Short mmCIF file of C-alpha atoms and ligand atoms in Angstrom, two decimals:
data_model
loop_
_atom_site.label_atom_id
_atom_site.label_comp_id
_atom_site.label_asym_id
_atom_site.label_seq_id
_atom_site.Cartn_x
_atom_site.Cartn_y
_atom_site.Cartn_z
CA MET X 1 65.75 -60.76 -11.36
CA SER X 2 65.07 -61.63 -15.13
CA GLU X 3 66.99 -59.17 -18.04
CA ALA X 4 62.98 -58.67 -18.79
CA ILE X 5 61.72 -57.25 -15.94
CA SER X 6 64.38 -54.91 -14.36
CA GLN X 7 63.99 -53.22 -18.23
CA GLY X 8 60.46 -52.32 -17.66
CA PHE X 9 58.33 -54.76 -19.95
CA ILE X 10 56.82 -58.04 -18.43
CA ASP X 11 55.45 -60.00 -21.11
CA ASP X 12 53.69 -58.01 -23.61
CA TYR X 13 53.63 -55.07 -21.60
CA ASP X 14 55.68 -51.43 -21.75
CA VAL X 15 55.01 -50.38 -19.03
CA ASN X 16 58.56 -47.41 -20.50
CA ALA X 17 56.23 -46.98 -23.24
CA ILE X 18 52.79 -46.39 -20.80
CA ARG X 19 54.75 -44.32 -18.55
CA ALA X 20 55.82 -41.81 -21.29
CA ASP X 21 51.87 -40.80 -21.93
CA PHE X 22 52.25 -39.57 -18.15
CA PRO X 23 53.61 -36.34 -18.27
CA ILE X 24 54.26 -35.66 -14.80
CA LEU X 25 56.10 -39.08 -13.99
CA SER X 26 59.39 -37.00 -15.06
CA GLU X 27 59.08 -34.43 -12.54
CA LEU X 28 61.74 -34.80 -9.89
CA VAL X 29 61.18 -34.09 -6.97
CA HIS X 30 63.58 -33.15 -3.95
CA GLY X 31 66.18 -33.72 -6.69
CA LYS X 32 64.94 -37.22 -7.20
CA PRO X 33 62.78 -39.38 -9.42
CA LEU X 34 59.30 -39.14 -8.48
CA CYS X 35 58.15 -42.07 -6.57
CA PHE X 36 54.48 -42.12 -6.99
CA LEU X 37 52.93 -44.36 -4.46
CA ASP X 38 49.99 -42.67 -3.40
CA ASN X 39 47.53 -43.54 -6.50
CA GLY X 40 44.36 -45.27 -4.18
CA ALA X 41 44.62 -41.72 -3.17
CA SER X 42 44.54 -40.13 -7.00
CA ALA X 43 46.15 -41.21 -9.36
CA GLN X 44 48.19 -38.58 -12.22
CA LYS X 45 46.83 -38.64 -15.43
CA PRO X 46 47.91 -39.72 -19.24
CA GLN X 47 47.51 -37.12 -21.82
CA ALA X 48 45.13 -38.70 -23.49
CA VAL X 49 42.85 -36.93 -20.08
CA ILE X 50 45.37 -33.94 -20.32
CA ASP X 51 44.09 -33.39 -24.29
CA ALA X 52 40.50 -33.86 -23.56
CA ILE X 53 40.74 -31.04 -21.31
CA ALA X 54 42.23 -28.66 -22.57
CA ASP X 55 40.90 -28.91 -26.44
CA THR X 56 37.58 -28.98 -25.26
CA TYR X 57 37.98 -25.65 -23.16
CA LYS X 58 40.15 -24.09 -26.43
CA HIS X 59 38.13 -26.28 -29.62
CA CYS X 60 34.60 -26.48 -28.77
CA TYR X 61 32.58 -25.19 -25.47
CA ALA X 62 29.54 -24.12 -24.41
CA ASN X 63 27.13 -25.31 -22.05
CA VAL X 64 25.04 -28.07 -22.76
CA HIS X 65 21.18 -29.08 -23.41
CA ARG X 66 19.44 -25.92 -23.76
CA GLY X 67 21.28 -24.73 -26.73
CA ALA X 68 20.01 -23.50 -30.22
CA TYR X 69 23.35 -23.11 -32.02
CA ALA X 70 25.64 -26.24 -33.01
CA PHE X 71 28.46 -25.33 -30.69
CA SER X 72 26.29 -25.51 -27.48
CA GLU X 73 24.78 -29.28 -29.52
CA GLN X 74 28.87 -30.68 -30.25
CA THR X 75 29.56 -29.83 -26.61
CA THR X 76 26.56 -31.10 -25.87
CA ALA X 77 27.22 -34.08 -28.39
CA ASN X 78 30.58 -34.96 -25.99
CA TYR X 79 29.30 -35.36 -22.85
CA GLU X 80 26.48 -37.68 -24.12
CA ALA X 81 29.15 -39.92 -25.91
CA ALA X 82 31.16 -39.71 -22.18
CA ARG X 83 28.16 -41.46 -20.65
CA GLU X 84 27.91 -44.16 -23.64
CA ILE X 85 31.83 -45.15 -22.64
CA VAL X 86 30.62 -45.36 -19.02
CA ARG X 87 28.44 -47.15 -20.09
CA ALA X 88 30.34 -49.93 -21.99
CA PHE X 89 32.81 -49.48 -19.26
CA LEU X 90 30.22 -50.82 -17.02
CA ASN X 91 28.14 -53.21 -19.51
CA ALA X 92 25.17 -50.96 -18.16
CA ASN X 93 22.31 -51.83 -20.32
CA SER X 94 21.51 -48.27 -21.08
CA GLU X 95 22.57 -44.67 -20.76
CA LYS X 96 19.50 -43.69 -19.19
CA GLU X 97 21.24 -46.14 -16.03
CA VAL X 98 24.38 -43.68 -15.86
CA ILE X 99 24.76 -40.41 -14.06
CA PHE X 100 27.48 -38.31 -13.74
CA THR X 101 27.56 -36.17 -9.61
CA GLY X 102 30.42 -34.71 -8.31
CA ASN X 103 33.07 -37.84 -6.44
CA ALA X 104 31.94 -40.87 -5.20
CA THR X 105 30.54 -38.85 -2.51
CA GLY X 106 28.05 -37.78 -4.09
CA ALA X 107 27.18 -40.38 -6.14
CA MET X 108 26.78 -42.10 -2.56
CA ASN X 109 24.58 -39.09 -1.09
CA LEU X 110 22.25 -39.35 -4.26
CA VAL X 111 21.82 -43.26 -2.63
CA ALA X 112 21.29 -42.54 1.11
CA HIS X 113 19.06 -39.60 0.07
CA SER X 114 17.44 -40.24 -2.43
CA PHE X 115 16.15 -44.06 -2.10
CA GLY X 116 17.76 -43.88 1.80
CA ARG X 117 15.49 -40.41 2.10
CA GLY X 118 13.00 -41.75 -0.22
CA LEU X 119 12.08 -45.77 -0.02
CA LEU X 120 13.51 -46.85 3.39
CA LYS X 121 11.45 -46.85 6.85
CA GLU X 122 11.93 -46.52 10.39
CA GLY X 123 13.19 -50.18 11.40
CA ASP X 124 14.85 -51.16 7.84
CA GLU X 125 17.78 -52.51 7.30
CA VAL X 126 21.54 -51.34 6.25
CA ILE X 127 24.88 -53.27 5.85
CA ILE X 128 28.02 -52.20 4.96
CA SER X 129 30.78 -53.95 6.35
CA ALA X 130 33.67 -52.91 8.65
CA MET X 131 36.21 -52.29 5.51
CA GLU X 132 33.89 -49.03 4.14
CA HIS X 133 35.19 -45.31 3.66
CA HIS X 134 34.12 -42.74 5.67
CA SER X 135 32.04 -42.08 3.01
CA ASN X 136 29.96 -44.74 2.87
CA ILE X 137 29.01 -44.87 6.74
CA VAL X 138 28.35 -41.56 7.18
CA PRO X 139 26.03 -40.66 4.72
CA TRP X 140 23.93 -43.87 6.52
CA GLN X 141 24.53 -42.81 9.90
CA MET X 142 23.25 -39.45 9.22
CA LEU X 143 20.06 -41.63 7.69
CA ARG X 144 19.75 -44.23 10.67
CA ASP X 145 19.03 -40.86 12.92
CA GLU X 146 17.10 -39.03 10.79
CA LYS X 147 14.36 -41.69 9.61
CA GLY X 148 15.35 -44.52 12.13
CA VAL X 149 16.64 -47.39 9.86
CA GLU X 150 18.71 -49.97 11.81
CA LEU X 151 22.48 -49.24 10.42
CA THR X 152 24.85 -52.65 10.59
CA VAL X 153 28.29 -53.55 10.04
CA ALA X 154 29.02 -57.13 8.33
CA PRO X 155 32.93 -58.14 10.19
CA ILE X 156 36.70 -59.09 8.44
CA SER X 157 38.96 -61.04 9.59
CA ASP X 158 42.31 -60.83 10.91
CA ASP X 159 43.71 -60.48 7.20
CA GLY X 160 41.74 -58.44 6.04
CA THR X 161 39.26 -60.39 3.87
CA PHE X 162 35.35 -60.16 4.27
CA LEU X 163 33.29 -63.00 6.28
CA LEU X 164 30.94 -64.62 4.11
CA GLU X 165 28.61 -66.56 6.27
CA GLU X 166 28.54 -64.30 8.04
CA PHE X 167 27.31 -62.33 6.51
CA LYS X 168 24.95 -63.89 4.95
CA SER X 169 24.03 -65.09 8.91
CA MET X 170 22.93 -61.09 8.78
CA LEU X 171 20.38 -60.50 6.75
CA SER X 172 16.77 -60.65 6.62
CA GLU X 173 13.94 -59.95 6.12
CA LYS X 174 14.43 -56.10 7.33
CA THR X 175 17.18 -56.03 4.77
CA LYS X 176 16.28 -53.65 2.89
CA LEU X 177 20.31 -52.56 1.65
CA VAL X 178 23.89 -53.88 1.37
CA ALA X 179 26.14 -51.36 0.65
CA ILE X 180 29.34 -51.85 0.40
CA THR X 181 33.02 -52.00 -0.84
CA HIS X 182 34.16 -54.14 -3.81
CA VAL X 183 37.52 -53.15 -2.67
CA SER X 184 39.01 -51.76 0.70
CA ASN X 185 41.17 -48.79 0.01
CA VAL X 186 43.23 -49.53 3.02
CA LEU X 187 43.25 -53.19 2.72
CA GLY X 188 43.16 -53.68 -0.93
CA SER X 189 40.90 -57.16 -0.05
CA VAL X 190 38.56 -57.49 -3.21
CA VAL X 191 34.76 -58.66 -1.50
CA PRO X 192 32.66 -61.41 -3.70
CA LEU X 193 29.81 -59.33 -5.15
CA GLN X 194 28.27 -62.38 -7.04
CA GLU X 195 27.81 -64.45 -3.52
CA VAL X 196 26.82 -60.89 -1.70
CA VAL X 197 24.32 -60.01 -4.63
CA GLU X 198 22.83 -63.48 -5.09
CA ALA X 199 22.91 -63.46 -0.84
CA ALA X 200 20.97 -60.00 -0.47
CA HIS X 201 18.74 -60.01 -3.23
CA ALA X 202 17.42 -63.69 -1.83
CA VAL X 203 15.98 -61.77 0.74
CA GLY X 204 14.57 -59.08 -1.13
CA ALA X 205 17.40 -56.93 -0.25
CA LYS X 206 19.52 -54.36 -3.15
CA VAL X 207 22.76 -53.93 -2.96
CA MET X 208 24.81 -50.87 -4.16
CA VAL X 209 28.51 -51.43 -4.61
CA ASP X 210 31.34 -48.64 -3.76
CA GLY X 211 33.71 -49.56 -6.66
CA SER X 212 35.56 -46.46 -6.25
CA GLN X 213 39.19 -49.18 -5.63
CA ALA X 214 38.17 -51.46 -7.96
CA VAL X 215 37.64 -49.98 -11.50
CA MET X 216 41.03 -49.29 -12.47
CA HIS X 217 42.09 -52.82 -10.92
CA MET X 218 39.78 -55.04 -12.53
CA PRO X 219 37.31 -55.47 -16.17
CA VAL X 220 33.40 -54.57 -14.14
CA ASP X 221 30.11 -56.36 -15.90
CA VAL X 222 27.63 -54.33 -13.43
CA GLN X 223 24.60 -56.10 -15.88
CA ASP X 224 26.90 -59.59 -14.96
CA LEU X 225 27.34 -59.14 -10.97
CA ASP X 226 23.46 -57.81 -11.21
CA VAL X 227 24.05 -54.57 -8.54
CA ASP X 228 21.51 -52.36 -7.89
CA PHE X 229 24.06 -49.52 -7.26
CA TYR X 230 27.44 -49.65 -8.84
CA ILE X 231 29.97 -45.97 -8.09
CA PHE X 232 33.48 -45.59 -8.99
CA THR X 233 35.28 -41.99 -9.47
CA GLY X 234 36.78 -40.49 -11.36
CA HIS X 235 40.01 -39.64 -10.34
CA LYS X 236 41.99 -42.80 -8.78
CA LEU X 237 40.65 -44.30 -12.81
CA TYR X 238 43.78 -41.33 -14.49
CA GLY X 239 40.28 -38.81 -15.02
CA PRO X 240 39.98 -35.53 -13.48
CA THR X 241 38.54 -34.85 -10.81
CA GLY X 242 34.51 -33.30 -10.17
CA ILE X 243 33.38 -36.07 -10.97
CA GLY X 244 32.02 -39.68 -10.34
CA VAL X 245 29.80 -42.20 -11.86
CA LEU X 246 26.29 -43.40 -10.75
CA TYR X 247 25.70 -46.47 -12.23
CA GLY X 248 21.24 -47.75 -11.17
CA LYS X 249 19.13 -50.15 -12.39
CA GLU X 250 16.41 -47.66 -14.58
CA ASP X 251 13.16 -49.49 -13.17
CA LEU X 252 15.07 -48.30 -9.34
CA LEU X 253 16.24 -45.37 -10.32
CA ASP X 254 12.67 -44.63 -11.58
CA LYS X 255 11.38 -45.43 -8.65
CA MET X 256 13.51 -43.22 -6.55
CA PRO X 257 12.90 -39.17 -5.86
CA PRO X 258 14.94 -36.71 -6.89
CA PHE X 259 17.81 -35.42 -4.74
CA MET X 260 18.61 -32.20 -5.42
CA GLY X 261 16.13 -29.48 -7.43
CA GLY X 262 17.42 -27.44 -9.85
CA GLY X 263 17.49 -26.45 -13.68
CA ASP X 264 18.22 -29.66 -16.46
CA MET X 265 16.30 -31.69 -13.75
CA ILE X 266 12.21 -30.75 -14.07
CA ALA X 267 10.20 -31.38 -17.13
CA SER X 268 8.33 -27.74 -15.66
CA VAL X 269 8.03 -26.00 -13.03
CA SER X 270 5.20 -24.08 -11.54
CA TYR X 271 4.37 -22.07 -8.59
CA GLU X 272 2.21 -25.33 -8.09
CA LYS X 273 3.80 -28.58 -9.16
CA SER X 274 7.36 -29.13 -10.71
CA THR X 275 7.74 -32.23 -12.99
CA TRP X 276 11.36 -33.88 -13.45
CA ALA X 277 13.15 -34.60 -16.49
CA GLU X 278 13.37 -38.51 -17.76
CA LEU X 279 16.39 -40.53 -16.63
CA PRO X 280 19.70 -40.17 -15.76
CA ALA X 281 18.65 -35.60 -16.37
CA LYS X 282 16.02 -36.11 -13.38
CA PHE X 283 19.38 -36.95 -10.79
CA GLU X 284 21.31 -34.18 -13.20
CA ALA X 285 20.80 -31.05 -11.52
CA GLY X 286 21.76 -28.11 -12.85
CA THR X 287 25.06 -27.69 -15.27
CA PRO X 288 26.72 -30.85 -14.84
CA GLN X 289 30.20 -31.65 -15.03
CA ILE X 290 30.67 -30.85 -18.75
CA VAL X 291 34.28 -31.16 -19.17
CA GLN X 292 35.23 -33.44 -15.99
CA ALA X 293 33.42 -36.44 -17.49
CA ILE X 294 34.75 -36.07 -21.00
CA GLY X 295 38.06 -36.28 -20.00
CA LEU X 296 36.25 -39.48 -17.74
CA GLY X 297 36.18 -40.93 -21.31
CA ALA X 298 38.98 -39.82 -22.20
CA ALA X 299 40.63 -41.66 -19.09
CA ILE X 300 38.21 -45.33 -19.56
CA ASP X 301 39.33 -44.75 -23.55
CA TYR X 302 42.95 -45.32 -22.09
CA VAL X 303 42.78 -47.79 -19.60
CA GLN X 304 40.93 -49.38 -22.44
CA SER X 305 43.55 -49.47 -24.93
CA VAL X 306 45.70 -51.33 -22.52
CA GLY X 307 43.80 -53.30 -20.98
CA LEU X 308 42.51 -53.62 -18.14
CA GLU X 309 43.26 -57.56 -17.90
CA ARG X 310 47.06 -56.48 -18.61
CA ILE X 311 46.94 -54.23 -16.15
CA ALA X 312 45.46 -56.04 -13.67
CA ALA X 313 48.31 -58.92 -14.82
CA HIS X 314 50.67 -56.33 -14.77
CA GLU X 315 49.63 -55.37 -10.50
CA GLN X 316 49.50 -58.13 -9.38
CA ARG X 317 52.91 -59.22 -9.78
CA LEU X 318 54.66 -55.93 -7.99
CA LEU X 319 51.69 -56.13 -5.25
CA ASN X 320 53.62 -60.10 -5.14
CA TYR X 321 57.53 -58.62 -5.56
CA ALA X 322 56.50 -55.23 -3.14
CA THR X 323 55.48 -58.37 -0.77
CA GLN X 324 58.21 -59.98 -0.91
CA ARG X 325 60.47 -57.06 -0.55
CA LEU X 326 58.59 -55.23 2.32
CA CYS X 327 58.38 -58.12 4.81
CA ALA X 328 61.86 -58.61 4.21
CA VAL X 329 62.41 -55.38 6.34
CA ASP X 330 63.01 -55.35 10.19
CA GLY X 331 59.69 -54.29 12.46
CA LEU X 332 57.31 -54.36 9.22
CA ARG X 333 53.78 -55.45 9.88
CA LEU X 334 51.39 -56.04 6.46
CA ILE X 335 48.18 -54.33 7.69
CA GLY X 336 45.58 -56.74 4.76
CA THR X 337 46.63 -59.78 3.58
CA ALA X 338 43.86 -60.88 2.49
CA THR X 339 44.32 -63.94 -0.61
CA ASN X 340 42.40 -62.07 -3.11
CA LYS X 341 43.30 -58.57 -3.16
CA THR X 342 44.75 -55.78 -5.41
CA SER X 343 48.37 -53.50 -5.53
CA VAL X 344 47.20 -51.88 -1.91
CA LEU X 345 50.52 -52.60 1.01
CA SER X 346 49.11 -51.15 3.96
CA PHE X 347 52.00 -51.72 6.94
CA VAL X 348 52.81 -50.12 10.11
CA MET X 349 56.50 -50.19 11.61
CA ASP X 350 57.84 -50.99 14.73
CA GLY X 351 58.40 -47.98 17.20
CA THR X 352 57.36 -45.92 14.14
CA HIS X 353 55.03 -42.87 13.29
CA PRO X 354 53.31 -43.87 9.61
CA HIS X 355 53.47 -39.62 9.15
CA ASP X 356 56.98 -40.03 9.81
CA ILE X 357 58.42 -42.79 7.71
CA ALA X 358 55.95 -41.43 4.38
CA THR X 359 57.69 -37.80 5.54
CA ILE X 360 61.59 -39.20 5.45
CA VAL X 361 61.13 -41.48 1.79
CA ASP X 362 59.73 -38.35 0.87
CA ARG X 363 63.28 -37.10 1.07
CA LYS X 364 63.72 -40.15 -1.33
CA GLY X 365 61.08 -39.10 -4.13
CA VAL X 366 58.52 -41.50 -2.73
CA CYS X 367 54.83 -40.69 -2.54
CA ILE X 368 52.64 -42.91 -0.33
CA ARG X 369 49.67 -41.97 2.16
CA ALA X 370 50.04 -42.17 5.77
CA GLY X 371 46.78 -42.06 8.11
CA HIS X 372 44.01 -43.09 8.61
CA HIS X 373 42.80 -43.46 5.25
CA CYS X 374 38.91 -42.07 5.64
CA ALA X 375 38.90 -45.78 7.54
CA GLU X 376 38.55 -44.70 10.90
CA PRO X 377 36.31 -47.37 12.19
CA LEU X 378 38.11 -50.15 9.83
CA MET X 379 41.33 -49.13 11.99
CA ASP X 380 40.34 -49.83 15.28
CA ARG X 381 38.93 -53.10 14.19
CA MET X 382 43.07 -54.39 12.55
CA GLY X 383 44.03 -52.96 16.46
CA VAL X 384 45.54 -50.01 14.44
CA SER X 385 45.78 -45.73 15.32
CA GLY X 386 47.00 -45.56 10.93
CA THR X 387 49.50 -46.94 8.94
CA SER X 388 51.68 -46.29 5.66
CA ARG X 389 50.01 -46.98 2.41
CA ALA X 390 51.82 -47.49 -0.95
CA SER X 391 48.99 -48.32 -3.61
CA LEU X 392 50.54 -49.04 -6.77
CA ALA X 393 48.73 -48.40 -10.86
CA MET X 394 49.41 -49.53 -14.50
CA TYR X 395 52.44 -47.07 -14.10
CA ASN X 396 54.78 -48.53 -11.17
CA THR X 397 57.87 -50.35 -12.06
CA MET X 398 59.42 -53.31 -10.66
CA GLU X 399 62.11 -50.11 -10.06
CA GLU X 400 60.26 -47.79 -7.95
CA ILE X 401 59.22 -50.58 -5.36
CA ASP X 402 63.16 -51.41 -4.60
CA THR X 403 63.16 -47.16 -4.34
CA LEU X 404 60.78 -47.52 -1.42
CA ALA X 405 62.02 -51.00 0.12
CA THR X 406 65.17 -49.39 0.19
CA ALA X 407 63.94 -45.97 1.33
CA LEU X 408 62.03 -48.04 5.01
CA GLU X 409 65.90 -49.70 4.93
CA LYS X 410 66.63 -45.93 5.81
CA VAL X 411 63.46 -45.71 7.89
CA ARG X 412 64.96 -48.26 10.12
CA GLU X 413 68.02 -47.75 10.81
CA ILE X 414 66.72 -43.63 11.91
CA PHE X 415 64.52 -45.40 13.87
CA GLY X 416 67.06 -48.61 15.00
C1 PLP P 1 38.51 -42.91 -2.65
C2 PLP P 1 37.04 -43.33 -2.65
C3 PLP P 1 35.89 -42.67 -1.92
C4 PLP P 1 35.48 -40.66 -2.46
O1 PLP P 1 36.14 -41.16 -2.80
P1 PLP P 1 36.36 -38.96 -3.61
O2 PLP P 1 36.29 -39.32 -5.10
O3 PLP P 1 36.51 -38.49 -2.72
O4 PLP P 1 34.61 -39.12 -3.55
C5 PLP P 1 35.06 -43.71 -1.42
N1 PLP P 1 34.94 -44.89 -1.03
C6 PLP P 1 36.72 -45.26 -1.59
C7 PLP P 1 36.72 -46.51 -1.61
C8 PLP P 1 37.18 -44.48 -1.68
O5 PLP P 1 38.49 -45.12 -1.80
#
């Protein structure tokens, strides 16, 4: 390893300076430095996000949209400024196309209920992929059971690559929606969205993308991709919990019925009839995630100030090094080795339960996840009951990969 890399510098990417922005990274676990490699489950927060949340509560907090007083107007302006940050982040055409939800799950349920219940009918088909998170499976199953919509699953290869040609051959005029992940939370595989969208649109189907594992690893341009819906969750993008985003094309959102009814989403209400507010309010019933949205805005500003291309380059180097180090551990097998993948390493070890691995490495301060990762059907497809998973973020280092690899060698010793 070159001296520059061992000091934490890669090109001009100063990972130590980035680490200094995340207060939690100086915590100790079991007396050892925190080695946080469970970013796919939730990422840590930079000081800028913590400050944005605390400053809101300390200096300018009120409910939004209905205040006749300056304080509420300022909070409203800050909330709407967060929406503009998200709009620019995704390159959406208009702020009307950015809906705040509670998380990615809330956004997917919104699409399933509103688009699904409102615009689909019996016999219409929804295609998902074999590597979806439960939150992009279960809402469609519920719709299938309620409305008789057909649900089919596009396959992946043994190494976790999305099979584009097989997917294309499944498309027909019955297909009304392709609901697909951008990046697998278990395998890291990146789905070739451009081709998926082009093929789906050719048969008149809409495309909803679950970008929960993508937006922190690569720039996303919804107009360039021409997706109809794009969804992500704030807490995996260094933002707070309790905030998700649904992007939808304006004409489509306009045609969709509301999901939840209540305050803020109406133009007028009488006992006979209510009318709906304009976008985006139509889909934001009740007091919205005011502070969480402001926190998310700060997270996006932070990520943008570092630059997603530079973050991606750093993470790819970490991934290459981690792949090499983990493959050298006796009896360890990576699950998910697609050519185009993000910095996620799922693995199994001969004769060792994934939970035992996570528990043992925890003693060394290493946080990894074990289990089915909210993707039970994918576990079946890969022929495993669960995996251990290290998922790397912008602040992880080569040294932390060494710590993980050493801890896994220790696991090997214990289990022989
Ligand atoms: C985490 C995750 C979700 C769900 O996010 P929530 O914040 O729990 O709603 C959905 N899809 C993928 C791919 C994820 O990784």
